[in-house]
Amino acid sequence: MKSHEERTPAAPRAAGTARRARPARRRTYARLTAALLAGGVLLTGCGSGGSNRAAERGTKGTDSRPRPAATFPGGEGLQGESDGRRASAPPADYLSTFALDVDTASYGYARRTLADGKLPDPATVRPEEFVNSFRQDYREPDGDGFSVTVDGARTTDANWALVRVGLATRTANQGGSEGEEARPPAALTFVVDVSGSMAEPGRLDLVRTSMNLMTDQLREDDSVAVVTFSGKAQTRLPMTRVEGHRDQIHRVVGALATADSTNVEAGVTRGYEVAVKSLRPGATNRVVLLSDALANTGATSADAILKRIADARTEHGITLFGVGVGSEYNDAFMERLADKGDGHTTYVSDTEGARKVFCEDLPAQVRLRARDAKAQVSFDPQNVERFRLIGYDDRRVADDEFRDDTVDGGEVGAGHTVTALYAVRLRPGAAGHLATATVRWLDPGTRAPHEESGRMEAAALWGDLWTGAPPRLQLTAVAAYFASALREREGDWERLPGAVPLAGLAGHAERLAGRTEDPAVRQLALAVQQAGRLTG
């Protein structure tokens, strides 16, 4: 199966043709939850990375009631190519549906691997996590939902364009309506890997730095527990209120030292036991796993571990936040553990990365804005010949489940952005409506459904991607092309339209680093250069 989706809408039929119902292509339960402190921890004392605002290109719909997918004049019934997955595959169509994703671990681990002089395993490269690792300039909504931005630009390949769908939530303190007192206390159970492999520089030492950063930002009414694991698990600190005990927490963290084998099952199981025993009603209860995920004793599959903690996850809603470290890191294990464990992952390779995670990224999760958020993009078959969603392989949702609120989606906190990039082949002479993007979510408190939409016309496409598009759209393209180049080595990943050699891509990244004055873009340029040298 290819690592991206391609669909080919047929030419429009005559007006009045009845719509053919499309059966689900597959059912993917991609449970995504908020980051560590969604609706939770307010971090203070760290520099903020606020984004610039840009005018949204398109109109929005605010009707929260379920409604059928958009139809287009002159062509409702669509047919297309079989995807070859089964003898009687459903026809291709003009809809693309996925659960929102806030993971970034894949990009962080790729950067670390390249810095060590190696190319990342193509199987660990998830393009959406590359794209979503960078600040965007989407307009923030006025309320607690999403803004929807749809824009794009033409590539150097004839009739091909990149279309960007950008979703953004409002930051927590906008307008002074929310403050530290507005959020509930946090009850955090840190589960720390102290196995022998964690002795390598950049592993346990970085975990201690990360935990100390976190401890310094917690409020007095928050609580912390610490569990360690190697061959077996130990509770080093029972759930302890921060007020009057901050120094004690730092001492426990400072005393962490490595031992022998890696029994992730024992650590995660004990961590959830501690979290359940000390569950604080009304608080943000989280288990935070810090590990290289190189399990070698006990249960070594993510599914087996998840089975052990199933009741704690389903009954008490305690979610798992995975923080990966180390040059040898089991990305697939951690990603599946967090994804199926109702959580998300990130990767930290240095102190700067730890500060970003615990001082910049987590403040975006002060307030939970949306539960079970899903996006659906409908392309106009009169103007679109075919399209590909770049990445989101494990986040796909059947099109007819978009408005089924029992189907899991992503949980998104305040001040977060989510980007999806599509490669779109336009029909010759394309004009008029090109695409409509709709995001659907449940209110975190009432679970009432809401929707917001944005649309784009073919005429609104920027000209040449590299000379006419805004810098942040170009940056999105660089990240996607970079991930694609690393994935192409796998053999079943088709080259994206308009791709340029790594040397040219590094040049674009360098130019954008100068225009944006963003250190993260400078790091991207360095990573592309390193990949170029390794591939010759």
Coordinates of C-alpha atoms in Angstrom, one line a residue:
M1 CA 0.0 0.0 0.0
K2 CA 1.4 3.4 -0.9
S3 CA 2.1 5.8 1.9
H4 CA -0.3 8.4 0.5
E5 CA -3.8 8.5 -0.9
E6 CA -4.5 9.2 -4.5
R7 CA -8.0 9.5 -5.9
T8 CA -9.2 10.2 -9.4
P9 CA -12.6 11.8 -9.7
A10 CA -14.3 11.0 -13.0
A11 CA -15.5 13.8 -15.3
P12 CA -18.8 15.4 -14.2
R13 CA -22.0 13.8 -15.3
A14 CA -25.1 15.7 -16.5
A15 CA -27.1 17.7 -14.0
G16 CA -29.7 15.8 -12.1
T17 CA -27.8 12.5 -12.0
A18 CA -28.4 10.8 -8.6
R19 CA -25.5 10.5 -6.2
R20 CA -24.1 7.1 -5.8
A21 CA -23.4 6.3 -2.1
R22 CA -19.8 5.5 -1.5
P23 CA -19.0 2.6 1.0
A24 CA -16.2 3.1 3.4
R25 CA -12.8 2.2 2.0
R26 CA -11.5 1.3 5.4
R27 CA -12.2 1.9 9.1
T28 CA -9.3 3.5 10.9
Y29 CA -9.7 4.1 14.6
A30 CA -7.1 6.8 15.0
R31 CA -7.6 7.9 18.6
L32 CA -5.8 11.2 19.0
T33 CA -5.9 13.1 22.3
A34 CA -4.6 16.4 23.5
A35 CA -1.0 16.8 24.4
L36 CA 0.2 16.3 27.9
L37 CA -1.8 19.1 29.5
A38 CA -4.7 19.5 27.2
G39 CA -7.1 21.5 29.4
G40 CA -4.4 21.3 31.9
V41 CA -1.0 22.7 32.8
L42 CA -0.4 26.4 32.4
L43 CA 3.3 26.9 32.0
T44 CA 4.9 30.2 32.9
G45 CA 8.3 31.7 32.7
C46 CA 9.1 30.5 29.2
G47 CA 9.4 32.6 26.0
S48 CA 6.3 32.4 23.9
G49 CA 6.3 31.7 20.2
G50 CA 3.2 33.5 19.0
S51 CA 2.3 33.4 15.3
N52 CA 1.6 36.3 13.0
R53 CA -2.0 36.5 11.7
A54 CA -2.9 36.2 8.0
A55 CA -6.2 37.0 6.4
E56 CA -8.1 33.8 5.7
R57 CA -8.6 33.2 2.0
G58 CA -12.2 31.9 1.7
T59 CA -15.6 31.8 3.4
K60 CA -16.6 30.0 6.5
G61 CA -19.7 28.1 7.6
T62 CA -20.7 28.1 11.2
D63 CA -23.7 25.7 11.2
S64 CA -23.0 23.0 13.8
R65 CA -25.7 20.6 12.6
P66 CA -24.7 17.5 10.6
R67 CA -25.2 18.0 6.9
P68 CA -24.4 16.0 3.7
A69 CA -21.2 16.4 1.9
A70 CA -21.0 19.2 -0.6
T71 CA -22.3 18.7 -4.2
F72 CA -21.2 20.5 -7.3
P73 CA -23.2 21.8 -10.2
G74 CA -23.5 19.4 -13.1
G75 CA -21.9 16.4 -11.5
E76 CA -23.0 14.5 -8.5
G77 CA -22.4 10.8 -9.4
L78 CA -18.7 9.9 -9.6
Q79 CA -16.8 6.9 -10.7
G80 CA -13.1 6.2 -10.7
E81 CA -10.3 3.7 -10.6
S82 CA -10.2 0.7 -8.3
D83 CA -7.5 1.0 -5.7
G84 CA -6.5 -2.6 -6.2
R85 CA -7.0 -3.5 -2.5
R86 CA -9.8 -6.0 -3.1
A87 CA -11.7 -7.7 -6.0
S88 CA -14.6 -5.2 -5.8
A89 CA -13.1 -2.0 -4.5
P90 CA -15.3 1.1 -4.1
P91 CA -14.9 3.8 -6.7
A92 CA -12.6 6.7 -6.1
D93 CA -14.2 10.0 -5.3
Y94 CA -13.6 13.6 -4.4
L95 CA -13.6 13.3 -0.6
S96 CA -10.7 13.0 1.8
T97 CA -11.3 12.5 5.5
F98 CA -8.8 12.2 8.4
A99 CA -8.5 12.6 12.1
L100 CA -6.5 15.6 13.3
D101 CA -2.9 14.8 14.3
V102 CA -0.6 16.8 16.6
D103 CA 2.4 14.4 16.7
T104 CA 5.9 15.7 15.8
A105 CA 8.2 12.8 16.9
S106 CA 9.0 11.6 13.4
Y107 CA 10.6 14.9 12.4
G108 CA 12.6 15.3 15.7
Y109 CA 14.0 11.7 15.4
A110 CA 14.9 12.3 11.7
R111 CA 16.9 15.4 12.7
R112 CA 18.7 13.5 15.4
T113 CA 19.5 10.5 13.1
L114 CA 20.8 12.8 10.3
A115 CA 23.0 14.7 12.9
D116 CA 24.5 11.4 13.8
G117 CA 25.5 10.8 10.1
K118 CA 22.8 8.3 9.2
L119 CA 19.7 8.4 7.1
P120 CA 16.4 7.7 9.0
D121 CA 14.6 4.4 8.3
P122 CA 11.9 5.4 5.7
A123 CA 9.3 3.6 7.8
T124 CA 9.8 6.2 10.6
V125 CA 9.2 9.1 8.3
R126 CA 5.7 10.4 8.6
P127 CA 5.2 13.5 6.4
E128 CA 2.4 15.1 8.4
E129 CA 4.7 15.2 11.4
F130 CA 7.4 17.0 9.4
V131 CA 4.8 19.5 8.1
N132 CA 3.3 20.1 11.6
S133 CA 6.7 20.7 13.3
F134 CA 6.7 24.4 12.1
R135 CA 4.9 27.5 13.2
Q136 CA 2.2 28.7 10.8
D137 CA 0.5 32.0 10.3
Y138 CA -3.2 31.0 10.2
R139 CA -5.8 33.4 11.4
E140 CA -7.0 32.6 14.9
P141 CA -10.8 32.2 15.4
D142 CA -12.7 34.5 17.6
G143 CA -14.3 31.7 19.6
D144 CA -13.3 28.4 21.0
G145 CA -13.5 26.4 17.7
F146 CA -11.3 26.5 14.6
S147 CA -10.4 28.8 11.8
V148 CA -10.1 27.1 8.4
T149 CA -7.6 28.4 5.8
V150 CA -7.3 26.9 2.4
D151 CA -4.6 28.1 0.0
G152 CA -2.2 26.7 -2.5
A153 CA 0.3 27.3 -5.3
R154 CA 1.2 25.8 -8.6
T155 CA 4.2 23.5 -8.9
T156 CA 6.7 23.2 -11.7
D157 CA 4.9 20.1 -12.9
A158 CA 2.3 21.0 -15.5
N159 CA -1.3 21.2 -14.0
W160 CA -0.1 20.1 -10.6
A161 CA -0.6 22.3 -7.5
L162 CA -0.1 22.0 -3.8
V163 CA -3.2 22.8 -1.7
R164 CA -2.7 23.6 2.0
V165 CA -5.5 23.1 4.5
G166 CA -4.7 25.0 7.8
L167 CA -6.7 24.7 11.0
A168 CA -6.0 26.8 14.0
T169 CA -7.5 27.2 17.5
R170 CA -7.5 30.4 19.7
T171 CA -4.6 30.9 22.2
A172 CA -5.6 30.5 25.8
N173 CA -5.0 34.1 27.0
Q174 CA -6.4 36.0 24.1
G175 CA -8.3 39.1 25.2
G176 CA -7.6 38.3 28.9
S177 CA -10.6 36.1 29.1
E178 CA -8.7 33.1 30.5
G179 CA -5.9 33.0 33.0
E180 CA -4.1 30.6 35.3
E181 CA -7.0 30.2 37.6
A182 CA -9.3 29.0 34.8
R183 CA -7.6 25.7 34.4
P184 CA -7.9 22.6 36.6
P185 CA -5.0 21.3 38.6
A186 CA -2.7 18.6 36.9
A187 CA -1.9 15.2 38.3
L188 CA 1.1 13.9 36.4
T189 CA 2.7 10.5 36.7
F190 CA 6.2 10.4 35.1
V191 CA 7.2 7.0 34.0
V192 CA 11.0 7.1 33.5
D193 CA 13.1 4.5 31.7
V194 CA 16.4 3.9 33.7
S195 CA 17.6 0.9 31.8
G196 CA 21.2 0.5 30.7
S197 CA 20.6 1.9 27.3
M198 CA 19.5 5.2 28.9
A199 CA 23.1 5.8 30.1
E200 CA 24.1 7.2 26.7
P201 CA 24.5 11.0 26.7
G202 CA 21.3 12.6 25.5
R203 CA 19.1 10.1 27.2
L204 CA 18.6 10.0 31.0
D205 CA 20.5 13.2 31.4
L206 CA 18.1 14.9 29.0
V207 CA 15.1 13.3 30.8
R208 CA 16.3 14.8 34.0
T209 CA 16.6 18.2 32.3
S210 CA 13.1 17.9 30.9
M211 CA 11.5 16.8 34.2
N212 CA 13.2 19.7 36.0
L213 CA 12.0 22.2 33.4
M214 CA 8.5 20.8 33.9
T215 CA 8.6 20.9 37.7
D216 CA 9.7 24.5 37.6
Q217 CA 6.6 25.4 35.6
L218 CA 4.0 23.6 37.6
R219 CA 1.4 25.4 39.9
E220 CA 1.3 24.9 43.6
D221 CA -1.9 22.9 43.4
D222 CA -0.5 20.5 40.8
S223 CA 0.7 17.0 41.8
V224 CA 3.5 14.8 40.6
A225 CA 4.4 11.1 40.9
V226 CA 7.6 9.4 39.6
V227 CA 7.8 5.8 38.6
T228 CA 11.1 4.3 37.2
F229 CA 11.6 1.0 35.3
S230 CA 14.5 -1.2 34.2
G231 CA 14.0 -4.9 34.8
K232 CA 11.2 -4.0 37.2
A233 CA 9.2 -0.9 38.1
Q234 CA 9.6 1.1 41.3
T235 CA 7.6 4.0 42.6
R236 CA 10.2 6.7 43.5
L237 CA 7.7 9.4 44.5
P238 CA 4.0 8.8 45.2
M239 CA 1.5 11.4 44.0
T240 CA 2.8 14.5 45.8
R241 CA 1.3 18.0 45.7
V242 CA 3.8 20.6 44.3
E243 CA 3.1 23.2 47.0
G244 CA 5.9 22.8 49.6
H245 CA 7.5 19.9 47.9
R246 CA 9.1 21.3 44.7
D247 CA 12.6 20.8 46.1
Q248 CA 11.7 17.2 47.0
I249 CA 10.6 16.5 43.4
H250 CA 13.9 18.0 42.1
R251 CA 15.9 15.7 44.5
V252 CA 14.0 12.6 43.2
V253 CA 14.7 13.6 39.6
G254 CA 18.3 14.3 40.3
A255 CA 18.8 10.9 41.9
L256 CA 17.7 9.0 38.8
A257 CA 20.4 6.5 37.7
T258 CA 20.5 3.7 35.2
A259 CA 20.2 0.0 35.9
D260 CA 19.8 -3.0 33.6
S261 CA 17.1 -4.3 31.1
T262 CA 14.1 -2.5 29.7
N263 CA 10.7 -3.6 30.9
V264 CA 8.4 -1.0 29.4
E265 CA 5.4 -3.1 30.3
A266 CA 6.3 -3.0 34.0
G267 CA 6.8 0.7 33.9
V268 CA 3.7 1.7 32.1
T269 CA 1.5 -0.8 34.1
R270 CA 2.9 0.6 37.4
G271 CA 2.5 4.2 36.2
Y272 CA -1.2 3.6 35.4
E273 CA -1.7 1.9 38.8
V274 CA -0.3 5.0 40.5
A275 CA -2.3 7.3 38.3
V276 CA -5.6 5.4 39.1
K277 CA -4.9 5.1 42.8
S278 CA -4.2 8.9 43.1
L279 CA -6.8 10.0 40.5
R280 CA -7.9 13.6 41.2
P281 CA -11.5 14.2 40.0
G282 CA -11.7 17.4 38.0
A283 CA -7.9 17.4 37.4
T284 CA -5.9 16.8 34.3
N285 CA -4.6 13.2 34.9
R286 CA -1.8 12.1 32.6
V287 CA 0.9 9.4 32.4
V288 CA 4.1 10.7 30.8
L289 CA 6.5 8.1 29.4
L290 CA 10.1 9.2 28.9
S291 CA 12.1 6.4 27.2
D292 CA 14.0 5.3 24.2
A293 CA 11.3 2.6 23.9
L294 CA 13.8 -0.3 23.3
A295 CA 11.7 -2.9 25.2
N296 CA 13.5 -6.2 25.7
T297 CA 11.9 -7.8 28.7
G298 CA 8.3 -8.4 29.7
A299 CA 5.7 -7.7 27.0
T300 CA 7.5 -6.1 24.1
S301 CA 4.6 -5.3 21.9
A302 CA 2.6 -2.1 22.2
D303 CA -0.7 -3.9 21.9
A304 CA 0.1 -6.3 24.8
I305 CA 1.0 -3.4 27.0
L306 CA -2.1 -1.5 26.1
K307 CA -4.2 -4.5 27.0
R308 CA -2.8 -4.4 30.5
I309 CA -3.9 -0.8 31.0
A310 CA -7.2 -0.9 29.0
D311 CA -9.4 -0.3 32.0
A312 CA -7.4 2.7 33.2
R313 CA -7.7 4.3 29.8
T314 CA -11.3 3.6 29.1
E315 CA -12.8 3.9 32.6
H316 CA -10.7 6.8 33.9
G317 CA -9.7 8.6 30.7
I318 CA -6.0 8.7 31.7
T319 CA -4.0 9.3 28.5
L320 CA -0.4 8.6 27.6
F321 CA 2.1 11.2 26.4
G322 CA 5.3 9.7 25.0
V323 CA 8.5 11.6 25.0
G324 CA 11.2 9.8 23.0
V325 CA 15.0 10.2 23.5
G326 CA 18.1 8.5 22.2
S327 CA 20.0 7.9 19.0
E328 CA 18.6 4.3 18.9
Y329 CA 14.9 4.9 19.4
N330 CA 12.0 2.5 18.7
D331 CA 9.8 5.1 17.0
A332 CA 7.3 2.5 15.7
F333 CA 6.8 1.1 19.2
M334 CA 6.3 4.5 20.9
E335 CA 4.1 5.9 18.1
R336 CA 1.7 2.9 18.3
L337 CA 1.7 2.9 22.1
A338 CA 0.8 6.6 22.3
D339 CA -1.6 6.5 19.3
K340 CA -3.6 3.5 20.5
G341 CA -3.2 4.6 24.1
D342 CA -5.2 7.8 23.5
G343 CA -2.2 10.0 23.5
H344 CA 0.5 11.5 21.3
T345 CA 4.3 11.6 20.9
T346 CA 7.2 14.0 20.6
Y347 CA 10.9 13.5 20.4
V348 CA 13.6 15.4 22.3
S349 CA 17.3 15.3 21.2
D350 CA 18.8 18.2 23.2
T351 CA 18.2 20.8 25.8
E352 CA 16.8 23.3 23.3
G353 CA 14.3 20.7 22.2
A354 CA 13.4 19.9 25.8
R355 CA 12.8 23.6 26.4
K356 CA 10.6 23.8 23.3
V357 CA 8.5 20.9 24.3
F358 CA 8.0 21.9 28.0
C359 CA 8.1 25.7 27.6
E360 CA 6.5 26.4 24.2
D361 CA 4.5 23.4 23.0
L362 CA 2.8 22.5 26.2
P363 CA 1.4 26.1 26.9
A364 CA -0.6 25.5 23.7
Q365 CA -2.5 22.9 25.7
V366 CA -3.7 25.1 28.5
R367 CA -7.3 24.7 27.4
L368 CA -8.8 21.9 25.4
R369 CA -10.7 23.4 22.4
A370 CA -11.9 20.3 20.6
R371 CA -12.6 16.6 21.1
D372 CA -12.8 14.0 18.4
A373 CA -11.9 16.5 15.7
K374 CA -11.9 15.3 12.1
A375 CA -11.4 17.1 8.8
Q376 CA -13.0 16.4 5.4
V377 CA -11.8 18.0 2.2
S378 CA -14.1 17.9 -0.9
F379 CA -12.6 18.6 -4.3
D380 CA -14.6 19.8 -7.2
P381 CA -14.5 17.2 -9.9
Q382 CA -15.1 19.8 -12.6
N383 CA -11.6 21.3 -11.8
V384 CA -9.7 18.5 -10.1
E385 CA -8.6 15.4 -12.0
R386 CA -7.0 13.6 -9.0
F387 CA -5.4 14.4 -5.6
R388 CA -3.2 12.9 -2.9
L389 CA -3.2 13.6 0.8
I390 CA 0.5 13.7 1.8
G391 CA 0.9 11.6 5.0
Y392 CA -1.8 10.9 7.6
D393 CA -1.5 7.2 6.7
D394 CA -2.6 6.1 10.2
R395 CA -5.2 8.8 10.6
R396 CA -7.6 8.1 7.7
V397 CA -11.3 7.9 8.5
A398 CA -14.0 6.5 6.2
D399 CA -15.7 9.4 4.4
D400 CA -19.2 8.3 5.6
E401 CA -17.9 8.4 9.2
F402 CA -17.0 12.1 9.1
R403 CA -20.3 13.1 10.9
D404 CA -20.4 9.9 13.0
D405 CA -19.5 11.3 16.4
T406 CA -18.9 7.9 17.8
V407 CA -15.8 7.6 15.6
D408 CA -12.6 8.7 17.3
G409 CA -10.9 11.9 16.1
G410 CA -8.2 14.1 17.5
E411 CA -8.2 16.2 20.7
V412 CA -6.7 19.7 20.1
G413 CA -5.7 22.3 22.7
A414 CA -5.6 26.1 22.6
G415 CA -3.2 27.8 20.3
H416 CA -2.6 24.7 18.1
T417 CA -2.4 24.5 14.4
V418 CA -2.8 21.5 12.2
T419 CA -1.8 21.4 8.5
A420 CA -2.7 19.0 5.7
L421 CA -1.1 19.3 2.3
Y422 CA -2.5 17.9 -0.9
A423 CA -0.9 17.3 -4.3
V424 CA -3.7 18.2 -6.7
R425 CA -3.8 17.7 -10.5
L426 CA -6.0 20.3 -12.1
R427 CA -8.0 19.8 -15.2
P428 CA -6.9 22.0 -18.1
G429 CA -8.5 25.4 -17.9
A430 CA -9.6 24.9 -14.3
A431 CA -11.8 27.8 -13.1
G432 CA -14.2 28.4 -10.3
H433 CA -14.6 26.3 -7.1
L434 CA -11.6 24.1 -6.3
A435 CA -12.0 22.7 -2.8
T436 CA -13.9 23.0 0.4
A437 CA -12.4 22.0 3.8
T438 CA -14.6 21.3 6.8
V439 CA -13.5 20.5 10.3
R440 CA -15.9 18.9 12.7
W441 CA -15.4 18.6 16.5
L442 CA -17.2 18.1 19.8
D443 CA -17.3 20.8 22.5
P444 CA -15.0 19.6 25.3
G445 CA -17.7 20.3 27.9
T446 CA -21.0 19.6 26.3
R447 CA -19.9 17.3 23.5
A448 CA -22.2 19.3 21.2
P449 CA -21.0 19.0 17.5
H450 CA -19.7 22.0 15.6
E451 CA -18.4 22.6 12.1
E452 CA -16.4 25.2 10.4
S453 CA -15.5 25.4 6.7
G454 CA -13.3 27.3 4.3
R455 CA -13.3 27.2 0.5
M456 CA -10.9 28.0 -2.3
E457 CA -11.3 29.0 -5.9
A458 CA -8.9 27.9 -8.6
A459 CA -8.1 31.6 -9.3
A460 CA -6.9 32.0 -5.8
L461 CA -3.9 29.6 -6.3
W462 CA -0.7 31.5 -6.0
G463 CA 1.5 31.5 -9.1
D464 CA 4.8 29.6 -9.0
L465 CA 5.3 28.0 -5.5
W466 CA 8.8 29.2 -5.1
T467 CA 8.5 32.8 -6.4
G468 CA 4.9 33.8 -5.6
A469 CA 3.6 31.9 -2.5
P470 CA 3.8 33.2 1.1
P471 CA 6.9 32.0 3.0
R472 CA 5.0 29.7 5.4
L473 CA 3.3 28.0 2.5
Q474 CA 6.8 27.5 0.9
L475 CA 8.0 26.2 4.2
T476 CA 5.2 23.6 4.3
A477 CA 6.2 22.5 0.8
V478 CA 9.9 22.2 1.8
A479 CA 9.0 20.0 4.8
A480 CA 6.7 17.8 2.7
Y481 CA 9.2 17.4 -0.1
F482 CA 12.0 16.6 2.4
A483 CA 9.9 13.9 4.0
S484 CA 9.0 12.6 0.5
A485 CA 12.7 12.4 -0.4
L486 CA 13.4 10.4 2.7
R487 CA 10.5 8.1 2.0
E488 CA 11.2 7.5 -1.7
R489 CA 14.0 5.1 -0.7
E490 CA 11.4 2.7 0.5
G491 CA 10.4 2.0 -3.1
D492 CA 6.6 2.2 -2.9
W493 CA 6.4 6.0 -2.2
E494 CA 5.7 7.8 -5.5
R495 CA 7.6 11.0 -6.2
L496 CA 5.6 14.1 -5.4
P497 CA 4.9 16.6 -8.2
G498 CA 7.2 19.5 -8.3
A499 CA 9.9 17.9 -6.1
V500 CA 13.4 19.3 -6.4
P501 CA 16.7 17.7 -5.6
L502 CA 17.9 17.9 -1.9
A503 CA 20.5 20.5 -2.8
G504 CA 17.8 22.8 -4.3
L505 CA 15.5 22.1 -1.4
A506 CA 18.3 23.1 1.1
G507 CA 18.6 26.3 -0.8
H508 CA 14.9 27.1 -0.5
A509 CA 15.1 26.3 3.3
E510 CA 18.1 28.6 3.7
R511 CA 16.3 31.4 1.9
L512 CA 13.2 30.9 4.0
A513 CA 15.3 30.9 7.2
G514 CA 16.5 34.4 6.3
R515 CA 13.0 35.6 5.4
T516 CA 11.3 34.2 8.5
E517 CA 14.2 34.7 11.0
D518 CA 12.9 31.4 12.5
P519 CA 15.6 29.2 14.1
A520 CA 13.5 26.1 13.4
V521 CA 13.7 26.8 9.7
R522 CA 17.5 27.1 10.0
Q523 CA 17.5 23.7 11.6
L524 CA 15.4 22.3 8.7
A525 CA 17.9 23.7 6.2
L526 CA 20.8 22.0 8.1
A527 CA 18.9 18.7 8.2
V528 CA 18.2 18.8 4.4
Q529 CA 21.9 19.6 3.8
Q530 CA 22.9 16.6 5.9
A531 CA 20.5 14.3 4.0
G532 CA 21.9 15.6 0.7
R533 CA 25.5 14.7 1.7
L534 CA 24.5 11.2 2.9
T535 CA 22.6 10.5 -0.3
G536 CA 25.4 11.8 -2.6

